[in-house]
């Protein structure tokens, strides 16, 4: 049993690192410095989140760790994509005066190589976040379970865990993204390109 868990853990670490490298490389290809830095930090932050929820938080109701056996390359890529989608939508919703959704959306689609179905999912989530803010968290939690692991039904514990995870993920991501260089300064530097 211990050996099987080690194999799952090692496979998970490999998936986290491969996905992180893949998305960072794509993010560096963006011409806009702000979007590039945003998505590089997003991939770094998502890797840290992946280590935490898949490997380092052995809680009874940790939804992600409970599904570690189902984790494959597709699921991990989707985990990274959802983090980028979530963080992009929340950041733009909070900073509507400084950011235009249509502009950053192009960067999101390019870095994360979204399919047409994924782009439709992003548009639905974005509209929900901007027009029906209170329903966004619930929709995003359900989308997470369905998109990553194919679950249509969640227990109350899993629902709460996923919601808390995304809240904390965004908070720590933004804390690291603007920790040394304030948001306004990052935007001004990007505009001065």
mmCIF file of C-alpha atoms in Angstrom:
data_model
loop_
_atom_site.group_PDB
_atom_site.id
_atom_site.type_symbol
_atom_site.label_atom_id
_atom_site.label_comp_id
_atom_site.label_asym_id
_atom_site.label_seq_id
_atom_site.Cartn_x
_atom_site.Cartn_y
_atom_site.Cartn_z
ATOM 1 C CA UNK A 1 0.000 0.000 0.000
ATOM 2 C CA UNK A 2 2.766 2.451 0.917
ATOM 3 C CA UNK A 3 4.605 1.741 -2.341
ATOM 4 C CA UNK A 4 1.428 2.362 -4.371
ATOM 5 C CA UNK A 5 0.892 5.683 -2.581
ATOM 6 C CA UNK A 6 4.502 6.666 -3.281
ATOM 7 C CA UNK A 7 4.000 5.885 -6.955
ATOM 8 C CA UNK A 8 0.838 8.026 -7.035
ATOM 9 C CA UNK A 9 2.663 10.826 -5.251
ATOM 10 C CA UNK A 10 5.651 10.635 -7.605
ATOM 11 C CA UNK A 11 3.354 10.613 -10.642
ATOM 12 C CA UNK A 12 1.516 13.644 -9.242
ATOM 13 C CA UNK A 13 4.768 15.566 -8.676
ATOM 14 C CA UNK A 14 5.846 14.811 -12.241
ATOM 15 C CA UNK A 15 2.490 15.999 -13.626
ATOM 16 C CA UNK A 16 2.610 19.207 -11.571
ATOM 17 C CA UNK A 17 6.104 20.068 -12.793
ATOM 18 C CA UNK A 18 5.451 19.160 -16.445
ATOM 19 C CA UNK A 19 2.288 21.259 -16.590
ATOM 20 C CA UNK A 20 3.958 24.162 -14.818
ATOM 21 C CA UNK A 21 6.848 24.165 -17.287
ATOM 22 C CA UNK A 22 4.522 23.857 -20.270
ATOM 23 C CA UNK A 23 2.352 26.821 -19.284
ATOM 24 C CA UNK A 24 5.260 29.016 -18.165
ATOM 25 C CA UNK A 25 6.942 28.512 -21.517
ATOM 26 C CA UNK A 26 3.738 29.512 -23.307
ATOM 27 C CA UNK A 27 3.228 32.524 -21.010
ATOM 28 C CA UNK A 28 6.687 33.865 -21.815
ATOM 29 C CA UNK A 29 5.690 33.954 -25.491
ATOM 30 C CA UNK A 30 3.055 36.644 -24.898
ATOM 31 C CA UNK A 31 4.088 40.067 -26.138
ATOM 32 C CA UNK A 32 2.274 42.009 -23.412
ATOM 33 C CA UNK A 33 4.561 42.015 -20.353
ATOM 34 C CA UNK A 34 1.704 42.298 -17.891
ATOM 35 C CA UNK A 35 -0.186 39.298 -19.266
ATOM 36 C CA UNK A 36 3.028 37.320 -19.548
ATOM 37 C CA UNK A 37 3.971 38.012 -15.916
ATOM 38 C CA UNK A 38 0.401 37.329 -14.799
ATOM 39 C CA UNK A 39 0.284 33.888 -16.405
ATOM 40 C CA UNK A 40 3.834 32.947 -15.399
ATOM 41 C CA UNK A 41 2.912 33.705 -11.790
ATOM 42 C CA UNK A 42 -0.386 31.892 -12.256
ATOM 43 C CA UNK A 43 1.422 28.692 -13.332
ATOM 44 C CA UNK A 44 3.877 28.988 -10.428
ATOM 45 C CA UNK A 45 1.078 29.560 -7.939
ATOM 46 C CA UNK A 46 -0.981 26.695 -9.359
ATOM 47 C CA UNK A 47 1.983 24.358 -8.944
ATOM 48 C CA UNK A 48 2.220 25.346 -5.268
ATOM 49 C CA UNK A 49 -1.527 24.772 -4.901
ATOM 50 C CA UNK A 50 -1.192 21.390 -6.608
ATOM 51 C CA UNK A 51 1.487 20.252 -4.183
ATOM 52 C CA UNK A 52 -0.601 21.442 -1.278
ATOM 53 C CA UNK A 53 -3.972 19.911 -2.158
ATOM 54 C CA UNK A 54 -2.853 16.722 -3.880
ATOM 55 C CA UNK A 55 0.106 15.819 -1.662
ATOM 56 C CA UNK A 56 0.491 17.895 1.507
ATOM 57 C CA UNK A 57 -3.002 18.250 3.010
ATOM 58 C CA UNK A 58 -4.096 14.826 4.266
ATOM 59 C CA UNK A 59 -7.531 15.948 5.473
ATOM 60 C CA UNK A 60 -10.475 13.576 5.495
ATOM 61 C CA UNK A 61 -12.528 15.748 3.119
ATOM 62 C CA UNK A 62 -9.735 16.988 0.829
ATOM 63 C CA UNK A 63 -11.549 16.594 -2.497
ATOM 64 C CA UNK A 64 -8.390 16.715 -4.597
ATOM 65 C CA UNK A 65 -6.367 14.223 -2.539
ATOM 66 C CA UNK A 66 -9.361 11.888 -2.419
ATOM 67 C CA UNK A 67 -9.247 11.775 -6.223
ATOM 68 C CA UNK A 68 -5.473 11.352 -6.532
ATOM 69 C CA UNK A 69 -5.919 7.894 -8.090
ATOM 70 C CA UNK A 70 -7.885 9.498 -10.966
ATOM 71 C CA UNK A 71 -5.254 12.155 -11.592
ATOM 72 C CA UNK A 72 -3.747 11.927 -15.051
ATOM 73 C CA UNK A 73 -2.225 14.394 -17.506
ATOM 74 C CA UNK A 74 -5.625 15.587 -18.738
ATOM 75 C CA UNK A 75 -6.930 16.186 -15.209
ATOM 76 C CA UNK A 76 -3.770 18.067 -14.210
ATOM 77 C CA UNK A 77 -3.885 20.235 -17.350
ATOM 78 C CA UNK A 78 -7.501 21.023 -16.514
ATOM 79 C CA UNK A 79 -6.540 21.904 -12.931
ATOM 80 C CA UNK A 80 -4.056 24.464 -14.287
ATOM 81 C CA UNK A 81 -6.546 25.801 -16.823
ATOM 82 C CA UNK A 82 -9.245 26.242 -14.178
ATOM 83 C CA UNK A 83 -6.848 28.102 -11.901
ATOM 84 C CA UNK A 84 -5.965 30.497 -14.717
ATOM 85 C CA UNK A 85 -9.624 30.952 -15.639
ATOM 86 C CA UNK A 86 -10.611 31.560 -12.027
ATOM 87 C CA UNK A 87 -7.810 34.005 -11.290
ATOM 88 C CA UNK A 88 -8.312 35.905 -14.551
ATOM 89 C CA UNK A 89 -12.058 36.311 -14.051
ATOM 90 C CA UNK A 90 -11.711 37.352 -10.406
ATOM 91 C CA UNK A 91 -8.916 39.830 -11.161
ATOM 92 C CA UNK A 92 -10.766 41.486 -14.037
ATOM 93 C CA UNK A 93 -14.036 41.597 -12.110
ATOM 94 C CA UNK A 94 -12.264 43.386 -9.284
ATOM 95 C CA UNK A 95 -10.343 45.763 -11.544
ATOM 96 C CA UNK A 96 -12.843 46.551 -14.303
ATOM 97 C CA UNK A 97 -11.594 50.118 -14.628
ATOM 98 C CA UNK A 98 -8.000 49.047 -15.309
ATOM 99 C CA UNK A 99 -8.558 45.827 -17.274
ATOM 100 C CA UNK A 100 -10.650 44.943 -20.294
ATOM 101 C CA UNK A 101 -11.930 41.377 -20.349
ATOM 102 C CA UNK A 102 -11.594 41.047 -24.121
ATOM 103 C CA UNK A 103 -7.894 41.954 -24.004
ATOM 104 C CA UNK A 104 -6.755 39.563 -21.283
ATOM 105 C CA UNK A 105 -9.052 36.814 -22.568
ATOM 106 C CA UNK A 106 -6.900 36.550 -25.698
ATOM 107 C CA UNK A 107 -3.830 35.943 -23.528
ATOM 108 C CA UNK A 108 -5.684 33.329 -21.489
ATOM 109 C CA UNK A 109 -6.792 31.484 -24.612
ATOM 110 C CA UNK A 110 -3.305 31.596 -26.122
ATOM 111 C CA UNK A 111 -1.318 30.488 -23.051
ATOM 112 C CA UNK A 112 -3.730 27.755 -21.994
ATOM 113 C CA UNK A 113 -4.509 26.579 -25.554
ATOM 114 C CA UNK A 114 -8.233 26.326 -24.841
ATOM 115 C CA UNK A 115 -10.516 24.276 -27.075
ATOM 116 C CA UNK A 116 -13.752 25.726 -28.433
ATOM 117 C CA UNK A 117 -15.728 23.991 -25.656
ATOM 118 C CA UNK A 118 -13.350 25.371 -23.045
ATOM 119 C CA UNK A 119 -13.684 28.865 -24.512
ATOM 120 C CA UNK A 120 -17.479 28.566 -24.246
ATOM 121 C CA UNK A 121 -17.070 27.447 -20.626
ATOM 122 C CA UNK A 122 -14.905 30.516 -19.944
ATOM 123 C CA UNK A 123 -17.500 32.824 -21.524
ATOM 124 C CA UNK A 124 -20.277 31.304 -19.392
ATOM 125 C CA UNK A 125 -18.219 31.588 -16.207
ATOM 126 C CA UNK A 126 -17.206 35.162 -17.041
ATOM 127 C CA UNK A 127 -20.785 36.258 -17.720
ATOM 128 C CA UNK A 128 -21.918 34.643 -14.479
ATOM 129 C CA UNK A 129 -19.146 36.391 -12.527
ATOM 130 C CA UNK A 130 -19.861 39.797 -14.032
ATOM 131 C CA UNK A 131 -23.668 39.687 -14.178
ATOM 132 C CA UNK A 132 -24.637 37.318 -11.366
ATOM 133 C CA UNK A 133 -21.754 37.577 -8.927
ATOM 134 C CA UNK A 134 -23.314 35.573 -6.119
ATOM 135 C CA UNK A 135 -23.799 32.553 -8.386
ATOM 136 C CA UNK A 136 -20.223 32.491 -9.663
ATOM 137 C CA UNK A 137 -18.686 30.603 -6.740
ATOM 138 C CA UNK A 138 -21.313 27.857 -6.839
ATOM 139 C CA UNK A 139 -21.010 27.477 -10.609
ATOM 140 C CA UNK A 140 -17.216 27.414 -10.424
ATOM 141 C CA UNK A 141 -17.211 24.748 -7.697
ATOM 142 C CA UNK A 142 -19.508 22.516 -9.735
ATOM 143 C CA UNK A 143 -17.473 23.190 -12.872
ATOM 144 C CA UNK A 144 -14.298 22.157 -11.039
ATOM 145 C CA UNK A 145 -15.697 18.772 -10.033
ATOM 146 C CA UNK A 146 -17.230 18.088 -13.424
ATOM 147 C CA UNK A 147 -14.368 19.347 -15.584
ATOM 148 C CA UNK A 148 -11.426 17.807 -13.702
ATOM 149 C CA UNK A 149 -12.815 14.486 -12.466
ATOM 150 C CA UNK A 150 -16.220 14.147 -14.153
ATOM 151 C CA UNK A 151 -18.250 14.338 -10.940
ATOM 152 C CA UNK A 152 -21.814 15.572 -11.278
ATOM 153 C CA UNK A 153 -22.684 15.330 -7.582
ATOM 154 C CA UNK A 154 -20.668 16.641 -4.636
ATOM 155 C CA UNK A 155 -21.026 16.068 -0.924
ATOM 156 C CA UNK A 156 -21.450 19.167 1.210
ATOM 157 C CA UNK A 157 -17.900 18.633 2.513
ATOM 158 C CA UNK A 158 -16.399 18.433 -0.982
ATOM 159 C CA UNK A 159 -18.397 21.475 -2.084
ATOM 160 C CA UNK A 160 -17.103 23.472 0.889
ATOM 161 C CA UNK A 161 -13.536 22.243 0.422
ATOM 162 C CA UNK A 162 -13.430 23.234 -3.259
ATOM 163 C CA UNK A 163 -14.954 26.652 -2.536
ATOM 164 C CA UNK A 164 -12.464 27.323 0.240
ATOM 165 C CA UNK A 165 -9.624 26.100 -1.953
ATOM 166 C CA UNK A 166 -10.410 28.550 -4.780
ATOM 167 C CA UNK A 167 -10.833 31.449 -2.355
ATOM 168 C CA UNK A 168 -7.440 30.769 -0.759
ATOM 169 C CA UNK A 169 -5.798 30.024 -4.098
ATOM 170 C CA UNK A 170 -6.776 33.404 -5.521
ATOM 171 C CA UNK A 171 -5.768 35.241 -2.343
ATOM 172 C CA UNK A 172 -2.313 33.673 -2.235
ATOM 173 C CA UNK A 173 -1.854 34.113 -5.992
ATOM 174 C CA UNK A 174 -2.652 37.841 -5.867
ATOM 175 C CA UNK A 175 -0.509 38.234 -2.764
ATOM 176 C CA UNK A 176 2.485 36.825 -4.606
ATOM 177 C CA UNK A 177 1.703 38.599 -7.875
ATOM 178 C CA UNK A 178 1.576 42.067 -6.327
ATOM 179 C CA UNK A 179 3.768 41.390 -3.299
ATOM 180 C CA UNK A 180 6.851 43.171 -4.616
ATOM 181 C CA UNK A 181 5.514 45.113 -7.575
ATOM 182 C CA UNK A 182 2.108 46.759 -7.015
ATOM 183 C CA UNK A 183 -0.661 46.093 -9.544
ATOM 184 C CA UNK A 184 -0.721 49.697 -10.782
ATOM 185 C CA UNK A 185 3.045 49.676 -11.387
ATOM 186 C CA UNK A 186 2.813 46.399 -13.315
ATOM 187 C CA UNK A 187 0.075 47.890 -15.490
ATOM 188 C CA UNK A 188 2.021 51.110 -16.115
ATOM 189 C CA UNK A 189 5.127 49.158 -17.137
ATOM 190 C CA UNK A 190 3.080 47.032 -19.554
ATOM 191 C CA UNK A 191 1.511 50.119 -21.113
ATOM 192 C CA UNK A 192 4.948 51.660 -21.556
ATOM 193 C CA UNK A 193 6.052 48.811 -23.831
#
